[in-house]
PDB file of C-alpha atoms in Angstrom:
ATOM      1  CA  MET A  30      41.002  48.154 118.005  1.00 74.00           C
ATOM      2  CA  ARG A  31      42.139  49.134 114.532  1.00 80.00           C
ATOM      3  CA  TYR A  32      44.040  45.833 114.217  1.00 79.00           C
ATOM      4  CA  ARG A  33      40.820  43.952 114.931  1.00 80.00           C
ATOM      5  CA  ILE A  34      39.045  45.954 112.215  1.00 84.00           C
ATOM      6  CA  LEU A  35      41.923  45.198 109.823  1.00 84.00           C
ATOM      7  CA  ALA A  36      41.644  41.501 110.678  1.00 82.00           C
ATOM      8  CA  GLY A  37      37.934  41.575 109.852  1.00 86.00           C
ATOM      9  CA  ILE A  38      38.568  43.272 106.507  1.00 88.00           C
ATOM     10  CA  LEU A  39      41.306  40.745 105.666  1.00 87.00           C
ATOM     11  CA  ALA A  40      38.966  37.869 106.525  1.00 89.00           C
ATOM     12  CA  VAL A  41      36.310  39.176 104.146  1.00 92.00           C
ATOM     13  CA  LEU A  42      38.878  39.711 101.375  1.00 91.00           C
ATOM     14  CA  THR A  43      40.364  36.243 101.873  1.00 91.00           C
ATOM     15  CA  LEU A  44      36.978  34.526 101.681  1.00 91.00           C
ATOM     16  CA  LEU A  45      35.986  36.613  98.668  1.00 92.00           C
ATOM     17  CA  GLY A  46      39.249  35.796  96.897  1.00 92.00           C
ATOM     18  CA  ALA A  47      38.865  32.051  97.543  1.00 91.00           C
ATOM     19  CA  TRP A  48      35.252  32.182  96.320  1.00 91.00           C
ATOM     20  CA  CYS A  49      36.214  34.019  93.122  1.00 93.00           C
ATOM     21  CA  LEU A  50      39.011  31.507  92.524  1.00 91.00           C
ATOM     22  CA  TYR A  51      36.593  28.635  93.014  1.00 91.00           C
ATOM     23  CA  ARG A  52      33.904  30.140  90.788  1.00 91.00           C
ATOM     24  CA  GLY A  53      36.471  30.672  88.060  1.00 90.00           C
ATOM     25  CA  ASP A  54      36.615  26.882  87.684  1.00 91.00           C
ATOM     26  CA  PHE A  55      33.134  25.845  88.815  1.00 95.00           C
ATOM     27  CA  GLN A  56      30.684  27.964  86.883  1.00 94.00           C
ATOM     28  CA  SER A  57      26.929  28.238  86.883  1.00 95.00           C
ATOM     29  CA  LEU A  58      25.052  26.485  84.063  1.00 96.00           C
ATOM     30  CA  ARG A  59      21.521  27.609  84.807  1.00 95.00           C
ATOM     31  CA  THR A  60      20.777  29.503  81.609  1.00 96.00           C
ATOM     32  CA  GLU A  61      21.181  28.771  77.916  1.00 96.00           C
ATOM     33  CA  GLU A  62      23.651  31.654  77.618  1.00 96.00           C
ATOM     34  CA  GLN A  63      25.832  30.247  80.407  1.00 97.00           C
ATOM     35  CA  LYS A  64      25.926  26.818  78.757  1.00 97.00           C
ATOM     36  CA  ILE A  65      26.858  28.300  75.380  1.00 97.00           C
ATOM     37  CA  GLN A  66      29.570  30.435  76.966  1.00 96.00           C
ATOM     38  CA  ALA A  67      30.999  27.398  78.769  1.00 96.00           C
ATOM     39  CA  ILE A  68      31.243  25.458  75.493  1.00 96.00           C
ATOM     40  CA  ARG A  69      32.906  28.380  73.719  1.00 94.00           C
ATOM     41  CA  GLU A  70      35.448  28.947  76.477  1.00 93.00           C
ATOM     42  CA  TYR A  71      36.391  25.289  76.793  1.00 94.00           C
ATOM     43  CA  ALA A  72      36.031  23.740  73.350  1.00 93.00           C
ATOM     44  CA  SER A  73      36.060  26.468  70.696  1.00 90.00           C
ATOM     45  CA  ALA A  74      39.322  27.081  68.838  1.00 79.00           C
ATOM     46  CA  ASP A  75      40.562  30.646  68.407  1.00 65.00           C
ATOM     47  CA  VAL A  76      41.977  30.097  64.932  1.00 56.00           C
ATOM     48  CA  THR A  77      39.766  29.142  62.005  1.00 51.00           C
ATOM     49  CA  GLY A  78      40.998  25.964  60.343  1.00 51.00           C
ATOM     50  CA  SER A  79      42.922  24.742  63.379  1.00 54.00           C
ATOM     51  CA  SER A  80      43.358  20.975  63.411  1.00 60.00           C
ATOM     52  CA  LEU A  81      42.775  21.071  67.178  1.00 72.00           C
ATOM     53  CA  GLY A  82      39.295  22.492  66.965  1.00 81.00           C
ATOM     54  CA  ALA A  83      36.782  24.696  65.188  1.00 88.00           C
ATOM     55  CA  VAL A  84      35.322  28.105  65.944  1.00 91.00           C
ATOM     56  CA  LEU A  85      32.026  27.079  67.511  1.00 94.00           C
ATOM     57  CA  HIS A  86      28.602  28.704  67.470  1.00 95.00           C
ATOM     58  CA  PRO A  87      26.871  26.237  69.803  1.00 96.00           C
ATOM     59  CA  VAL A  88      23.196  25.340  69.811  1.00 97.00           C
ATOM     60  CA  ILE A  89      22.210  23.341  72.890  1.00 97.00           C
ATOM     61  CA  LEU A  90      20.493  20.001  72.218  1.00 96.00           C
ATOM     62  CA  GLY A  91      20.333  18.034  75.460  1.00 96.00           C
ATOM     63  CA  ASP A  92      21.316  18.365  79.096  1.00 97.00           C
ATOM     64  CA  ALA A  93      21.474  15.456  81.547  1.00 97.00           C
ATOM     65  CA  THR A  94      22.739  15.249  85.137  1.00 97.00           C
ATOM     66  CA  ILE A  95      23.837  11.834  86.445  1.00 96.00           C
ATOM     67  CA  GLY A  96      24.921  12.053  90.067  1.00 94.00           C
ATOM     68  CA  ASP A  97      27.801  14.500  90.274  1.00 95.00           C
ATOM     69  CA  ARG A  98      28.344  14.426  86.510  1.00 97.00           C
ATOM     70  CA  ARG A  99      26.632  16.418  83.799  1.00 97.00           C
ATOM     71  CA  ILE A 100      26.685  16.175  80.021  1.00 98.00           C
ATOM     72  CA  ILE A 101      25.449  18.767  77.536  1.00 98.00           C
ATOM     73  CA  THR A 102      25.100  17.909  73.864  1.00 98.00           C
ATOM     74  CA  PHE A 103      25.197  20.519  71.145  1.00 97.00           C
ATOM     75  CA  THR A 104      25.289  21.211  67.437  1.00 97.00           C
ATOM     76  CA  ASP A 105      26.437  24.327  65.592  1.00 96.00           C
ATOM     77  CA  SER A 106      24.504  27.061  63.836  1.00 95.00           C
ATOM     78  CA  GLU A 107      27.166  27.544  61.146  1.00 94.00           C
ATOM     79  CA  ILE A 108      28.863  24.140  60.706  1.00 93.00           C
ATOM     80  CA  ASP A 109      26.638  21.622  58.922  1.00 93.00           C
ATOM     81  CA  GLY A 110      26.388  18.254  60.615  1.00 93.00           C
ATOM     82  CA  LEU A 111      28.451  19.145  63.668  1.00 95.00           C
ATOM     83  CA  LEU A 112      27.539  17.174  66.772  1.00 96.00           C
ATOM     84  CA  GLY A 113      29.310  17.260  70.117  1.00 96.00           C
ATOM     85  CA  ASP A 114      29.203  16.962  73.877  1.00 97.00           C
ATOM     86  CA  ILE A 115      30.850  18.548  76.890  1.00 97.00           C
ATOM     87  CA  GLN A 116      31.118  16.933  80.334  1.00 97.00           C
ATOM     88  CA  PHE A 117      31.203  18.573  83.772  1.00 97.00           C
ATOM     89  CA  ARG A 118      31.505  17.566  87.421  1.00 97.00           C
ATOM     90  CA  ARG A 119      29.780  19.240  90.335  1.00 96.00           C
ATOM     91  CA  GLY A 120      31.940  21.115  92.833  1.00 95.00           C
ATOM     92  CA  PHE A 121      31.839  20.807  96.631  1.00 93.00           C
ATOM     93  CA  LEU A 122      30.277  24.274  96.848  1.00 92.00           C
ATOM     94  CA  GLY A 123      28.112  23.965  93.745  1.00 94.00           C
ATOM     95  CA  GLY A 124      28.832  24.975  90.180  1.00 95.00           C
ATOM     96  CA  TRP A 125      30.207  22.832  87.364  1.00 97.00           C
ATOM     97  CA  GLN A 126      33.794  22.253  86.230  1.00 96.00           C
ATOM     98  CA  ALA A 127      34.439  21.256  82.595  1.00 96.00           C
ATOM     99  CA  LEU A 128      36.190  17.881  82.297  1.00 96.00           C
ATOM    100  CA  GLU A 129      36.255  17.079  78.594  1.00 95.00           C
ATOM    101  CA  ALA A 130      34.578  17.755  75.270  1.00 95.00           C
ATOM    102  CA  HIS A 131      34.247  16.012  71.906  1.00 94.00           C
ATOM    103  CA  TYR A 132      32.757  17.049  68.594  1.00 95.00           C
ATOM    104  CA  GLY A 133      32.873  16.335  64.902  1.00 93.00           C
ATOM    105  CA  ALA A 134      30.776  16.413  61.753  1.00 94.00           C
ATOM    106  CA  GLY A 135      29.260  13.556  59.817  1.00 89.00           C
ATOM    107  CA  PRO A 136      27.970  10.758  62.071  1.00 94.00           C
ATOM    108  CA  VAL A 137      24.222  11.062  62.628  1.00 95.00           C
ATOM    109  CA  ILE A 138      24.605   9.434  66.065  1.00 96.00           C
ATOM    110  CA  GLN A 139      27.420   9.913  68.543  1.00 95.00           C
ATOM    111  CA  THR A 140      28.366   8.036  71.693  1.00 96.00           C
ATOM    112  CA  THR A 141      30.651   8.826  74.600  1.00 96.00           C
ATOM    113  CA  ARG A 142      31.472   7.559  78.068  1.00 95.00           C
ATOM    114  CA  LEU A 143      31.218   9.721  81.162  1.00 96.00           C
ATOM    115  CA  ARG A 144      34.645  10.317  82.634  1.00 94.00           C
ATOM    116  CA  ASP A 145      35.436   8.009  85.582  1.00 92.00           C
ATOM    117  CA  ARG A 146      31.902   6.621  85.562  1.00 94.00           C
ATOM    118  CA  ASP A 147      30.281   3.436  84.210  1.00 95.00           C
ATOM    119  CA  ILE A 148      27.916   5.478  82.072  1.00 96.00           C
ATOM    120  CA  GLN A 149      27.530   5.279  78.282  1.00 96.00           C
ATOM    121  CA  VAL A 150      25.715   8.107  76.499  1.00 97.00           C
ATOM    122  CA  VAL A 151      24.202   7.993  73.015  1.00 97.00           C
ATOM    123  CA  TYR A 152      22.860  11.143  71.359  1.00 98.00           C
ATOM    124  CA  ALA A 153      21.751  12.622  68.053  1.00 97.00           C
ATOM    125  CA  ALA A 154      20.610  15.966  66.655  1.00 95.00           C
ATOM    126  CA  ASP A 155      18.809  15.206  63.405  1.00 93.00           C
ATOM    127  CA  CYS A 156      18.647  11.462  63.027  1.00 95.00           C
ATOM    128  CA  PRO A 157      17.213  10.352  59.644  1.00 95.00           C
ATOM    129  CA  PRO A 158      13.714   8.796  59.833  1.00 96.00           C
ATOM    130  CA  GLU A 159      14.890   5.469  58.427  1.00 97.00           C
ATOM    131  CA  VAL A 160      17.068   4.856  61.499  1.00 97.00           C
ATOM    132  CA  ALA A 161      14.863   2.902  63.933  1.00 97.00           C
ATOM    133  CA  HIS A 162      17.359   1.181  66.230  1.00 98.00           C
ATOM    134  CA  TYR A 163      21.001   1.298  67.265  1.00 97.00           C
ATOM    135  CA  LYS A 164      23.589  -0.773  69.077  1.00 97.00           C
ATOM    136  CA  VAL A 165      26.845   0.352  70.642  1.00 97.00           C
ATOM    137  CA  GLN A 166      28.784  -2.872  70.404  1.00 96.00           C
ATOM    138  CA  ALA A 167      32.437  -3.680  69.746  1.00 93.00           C
ATOM    139  CA  ASN A 168      31.763  -7.066  68.158  1.00 94.00           C
ATOM    140  CA  LEU A 169      28.350  -8.080  66.813  1.00 94.00           C
ATOM    141  CA  GLU A 170      29.306 -11.737  67.175  1.00 92.00           C
ATOM    142  CA  ASN A 171      30.003 -11.337  70.887  1.00 94.00           C
ATOM    143  CA  ASP A 172      27.020 -10.250  72.997  1.00 94.00           C
ATOM    144  CA  ALA A 173      29.327  -9.520  75.938  1.00 94.00           C
ATOM    145  CA  THR A 174      30.634  -6.449  74.087  1.00 95.00           C
ATOM    146  CA  LEU A 175      27.202  -4.790  73.897  1.00 96.00           C
ATOM    147  CA  MET A 176      27.315  -1.501  75.835  1.00 96.00           C
ATOM    148  CA  ALA A 177      24.094   0.229  74.790  1.00 96.00           C
ATOM    149  CA  GLU A 178      21.030  -0.513  72.677  1.00 97.00           C
ATOM    150  CA  GLY A 179      17.925   1.503  72.039  1.00 97.00           C
ATOM    151  CA  ASP A 180      15.147   2.562  69.706  1.00 97.00           C
ATOM    152  CA  VAL A 181      15.125   5.867  67.841  1.00 97.00           C
ATOM    153  CA  THR A 182      11.703   7.408  68.400  1.00 95.00           C
ATOM    154  CA  GLU A 183      12.600  11.037  67.648  1.00 96.00           C
ATOM    155  CA  PRO A 184      15.337  12.731  65.613  1.00 95.00           C
ATOM    156  CA  CYS A 185      16.903  14.560  68.584  1.00 96.00           C
ATOM    157  CA  PHE A 186      17.611  12.493  71.697  1.00 97.00           C
ATOM    158  CA  LEU A 187      20.005  11.913  74.593  1.00 97.00           C
ATOM    159  CA  HIS A 188      20.029   8.376  76.037  1.00 97.00           C
ATOM    160  CA  VAL A 189      21.974   7.371  79.159  1.00 97.00           C
ATOM    161  CA  TYR A 190      23.010   3.792  80.019  1.00 97.00           C
ATOM    162  CA  GLU A 191      24.734   2.270  83.036  1.00 96.00           C
ATOM    163  CA  THR A 192      27.321  -0.316  81.966  1.00 94.00           C
ATOM    164  CA  ASP A 193      30.656  -1.561  83.251  1.00 93.00           C
ATOM    165  CA  ARG A 194      31.619  -2.758  79.778  1.00 92.00           C
ATOM    166  CA  ASN A 195      34.237  -0.528  78.220  1.00 90.00           C
ATOM    167  CA  TYR A 196      35.126  -1.564  74.705  1.00 92.00           C
ATOM    168  CA  PHE A 197      35.755   0.344  71.503  1.00 90.00           C
ATOM    169  CA  PRO A 198      32.317   1.928  70.920  1.00 88.00           C
ATOM    170  CA  ASP A 199      31.356   0.837  67.416  1.00 93.00           C
ATOM    171  CA  ILE A 200      27.873   2.072  66.485  1.00 96.00           C
ATOM    172  CA  HIS A 201      25.522  -0.039  64.377  1.00 97.00           C
ATOM    173  CA  LEU A 202      22.306   1.385  62.937  1.00 97.00           C
ATOM    174  CA  TYR A 203      19.207  -0.553  61.841  1.00 98.00           C
ATOM    175  CA  ASP A 204      15.979   0.175  59.988  1.00 97.00           C
ATOM    176  CA  LYS A 205      12.506  -0.813  61.238  1.00 96.00           C
ATOM    177  CA  ASP A 206      12.875  -4.282  59.660  1.00 96.00           C
ATOM    178  CA  GLY A 207      16.125  -4.974  61.532  1.00 95.00           C
ATOM    179  CA  ASN A 208      18.412  -4.520  58.522  1.00 97.00           C
ATOM    180  CA  GLU A 209      21.746  -2.882  59.287  1.00 97.00           C
ATOM    181  CA  LEU A 210      22.200   0.443  57.512  1.00 97.00           C
ATOM    182  CA  PRO A 211      25.421   1.186  55.589  1.00 96.00           C
ATOM    183  CA  TRP A 212      28.121   2.624  57.827  1.00 94.00           C
ATOM    184  CA  ALA A 213      29.424   4.990  55.137  1.00 93.00           C
ATOM    185  CA  ASP A 214      26.018   6.635  54.638  1.00 94.00           C
ATOM    186  CA  TYR A 215      25.327   7.417  58.302  1.00 95.00           C
ATOM    187  CA  LEU A 216      28.481   7.203  60.406  1.00 95.00           C
ATOM    188  CA  ALA A 217      31.320   8.447  58.215  1.00 94.00           C
ATOM    189  CA  SER A 218      33.059  11.628  59.430  1.00 92.00           C
ATOM    190  CA  ASP A 219      33.465  14.843  57.455  1.00 91.00           C
ATOM    191  CA  GLN A 220      37.242  15.197  57.430  1.00 88.00           C
ATOM    192  CA  SER A 221      37.055  18.903  56.556  1.00 89.00           C
ATOM    193  CA  VAL A 222      35.785  19.666  60.068  1.00 90.00           C
ATOM    194  CA  PRO A 223      38.116  19.099  63.065  1.00 88.00           C
ATOM    195  CA  SER A 224      37.049  16.407  65.518  1.00 88.00           C
ATOM    196  CA  PRO A 225      39.087  17.010  68.662  1.00 90.00           C
ATOM    197  CA  GLY A 226      38.960  15.330  72.034  1.00 89.00           C
ATOM    198  CA  ILE A 227      39.637  17.969  74.682  1.00 91.00           C
ATOM    199  CA  GLY A 228      40.320  17.033  78.303  1.00 91.00           C
ATOM    200  CA  SER A 229      41.401  18.576  81.593  1.00 89.00           C
ATOM    201  CA  ALA A 230      44.157  16.897  83.596  1.00 86.00           C
ATOM    202  CA  GLU A 231      44.724  18.637  86.956  1.00 86.00           C
ATOM    203  CA  THR A 232      41.077  19.146  87.877  1.00 88.00           C
ATOM    204  CA  ASN A 233      41.722  19.343  91.644  1.00 89.00           C
ATOM    205  CA  LEU A 234      44.302  22.139  91.545  1.00 91.00           C
ATOM    206  CA  VAL A 235      41.651  24.765  92.217  1.00 92.00           C
ATOM    207  CA  TYR A 236      40.951  23.156  95.606  1.00 91.00           C
ATOM    208  CA  TRP A 237      44.656  23.306  96.495  1.00 93.00           C
ATOM    209  CA  PHE A 238      44.907  26.945  95.459  1.00 91.00           C
ATOM    210  CA  CYS A 239      41.833  27.832  97.503  1.00 91.00           C
ATOM    211  CA  GLY A 240      43.233  25.942 100.488  1.00 93.00           C
ATOM    212  CA  ILE A 241      46.601  27.710 100.258  1.00 93.00           C
ATOM    213  CA  LEU A 242      44.918  31.098  99.974  1.00 92.00           C
ATOM    214  CA  LEU A 243      42.739  30.396 103.010  1.00 92.00           C
ATOM    215  CA  LEU A 244      45.713  29.136 105.038  1.00 92.00           C
ATOM    216  CA  VAL A 245      47.891  32.148 104.257  1.00 91.00           C
ATOM    217  CA  GLY A 246      44.941  34.429 104.914  1.00 89.00           C
ATOM    218  CA  TRP A 247      44.263  32.772 108.271  1.00 89.00           C
ATOM    219  CA  VAL A 248      47.876  33.267 109.400  1.00 89.00           C
ATOM    220  CA  ILE A 249      47.800  36.969 108.493  1.00 86.00           C
ATOM    221  CA  ILE A 250      44.364  37.470 110.028  1.00 85.00           C
ATOM    222  CA  LYS A 251      45.408  35.772 113.268  1.00 84.00           C
ATOM    223  CA  PHE A 252      48.499  37.953 113.497  1.00 84.00           C
ATOM    224  CA  ALA A 253      46.433  41.099 113.003  1.00 81.00           C
ATOM    225  CA  TRP A 254      43.774  39.918 115.470  1.00 78.00           C
ATOM    226  CA  ASP A 255      46.319  39.086 118.159  1.00 78.00           C
ATOM    227  CA  ALA A 256      48.049  42.415 117.608  1.00 76.00           C
ATOM    228  CA  GLY A 257      44.788  44.129 118.426  1.00 66.00           C
ATOM    229  CA  ALA A 258      44.338  42.352 121.741  1.00 67.00           C
ATOM    230  CA  LEU A 259      44.179  44.694 124.706  1.00 59.00           C
ATOM    231  CA  LYS A 260      47.296  44.590 126.818  1.00 59.00           C
ATOM    232  CA  PRO A 261      46.691  43.803 130.490  1.00 56.00           C
ATOM    233  CA  PRO A 262      47.321  46.729 132.830  1.00 57.00           C
ATOM    234  CA  GLU A 263      50.771  46.804 134.349  1.00 58.00           C
ATOM    235  CA  ASN A 264      51.010  46.207 138.072  1.00 58.00           C
ATOM    236  CA  LYS A 265      52.607  49.142 139.864  1.00 55.00           C
ATOM    237  CA  GLU A 266      54.864  48.295 142.748  1.00 55.00           C
ATOM    238  CA  THR A 267      53.888  49.881 146.026  1.00 50.00           C
ATOM    239  CA  ALA A 268      56.434  51.121 148.480  1.00 45.00           C
TER     240      ALA A 268
END
């Protein structure tokens, strides 16, 4: 009987361990604090002045879910002009796993593509009032390279577009009369602030680790369960 009890305890511990391992990669993003913590853990550099990143103090701007993907845009409370995004994918058991992040200072509008999806995203935090329209287009003389186009109706926005066109995402800004605004005044980067592109490679390893843990746990549990099986009574020979 005690082996059966041990098997039950081991089963609970195995499931709990696999769940904790899973939740370590696929976290909850229900609250503002959880989103900020996710950005800090994934995209913030530990060393001030690092060329690979900056010490972030995120302020959430936008949050959009597209199928099993999610993008959160943010600025920073201490770095002027910083604008960035972080992308996630939904896990089989819920939660969100960080896939990649980008940020930099200077451009009033940023654009990015959702990883492994035909989705183009355009966003801004404090777009100047003279900007009325934008195009994300690699070559203005070739309409086939247009990936996104929209009007700017408010200074802070997050626009999502479905497109299978994947070219270098040049951004072009226009005023209300259709005149293109100078690139240097609105889209130039502040080189004093790092502008990293951070990405995760082996995103499915957590599933393998959980599977291995469950398999090893099942073998041990089965051994303990079988050891606790009642032995059949021995037949006594009669004279």
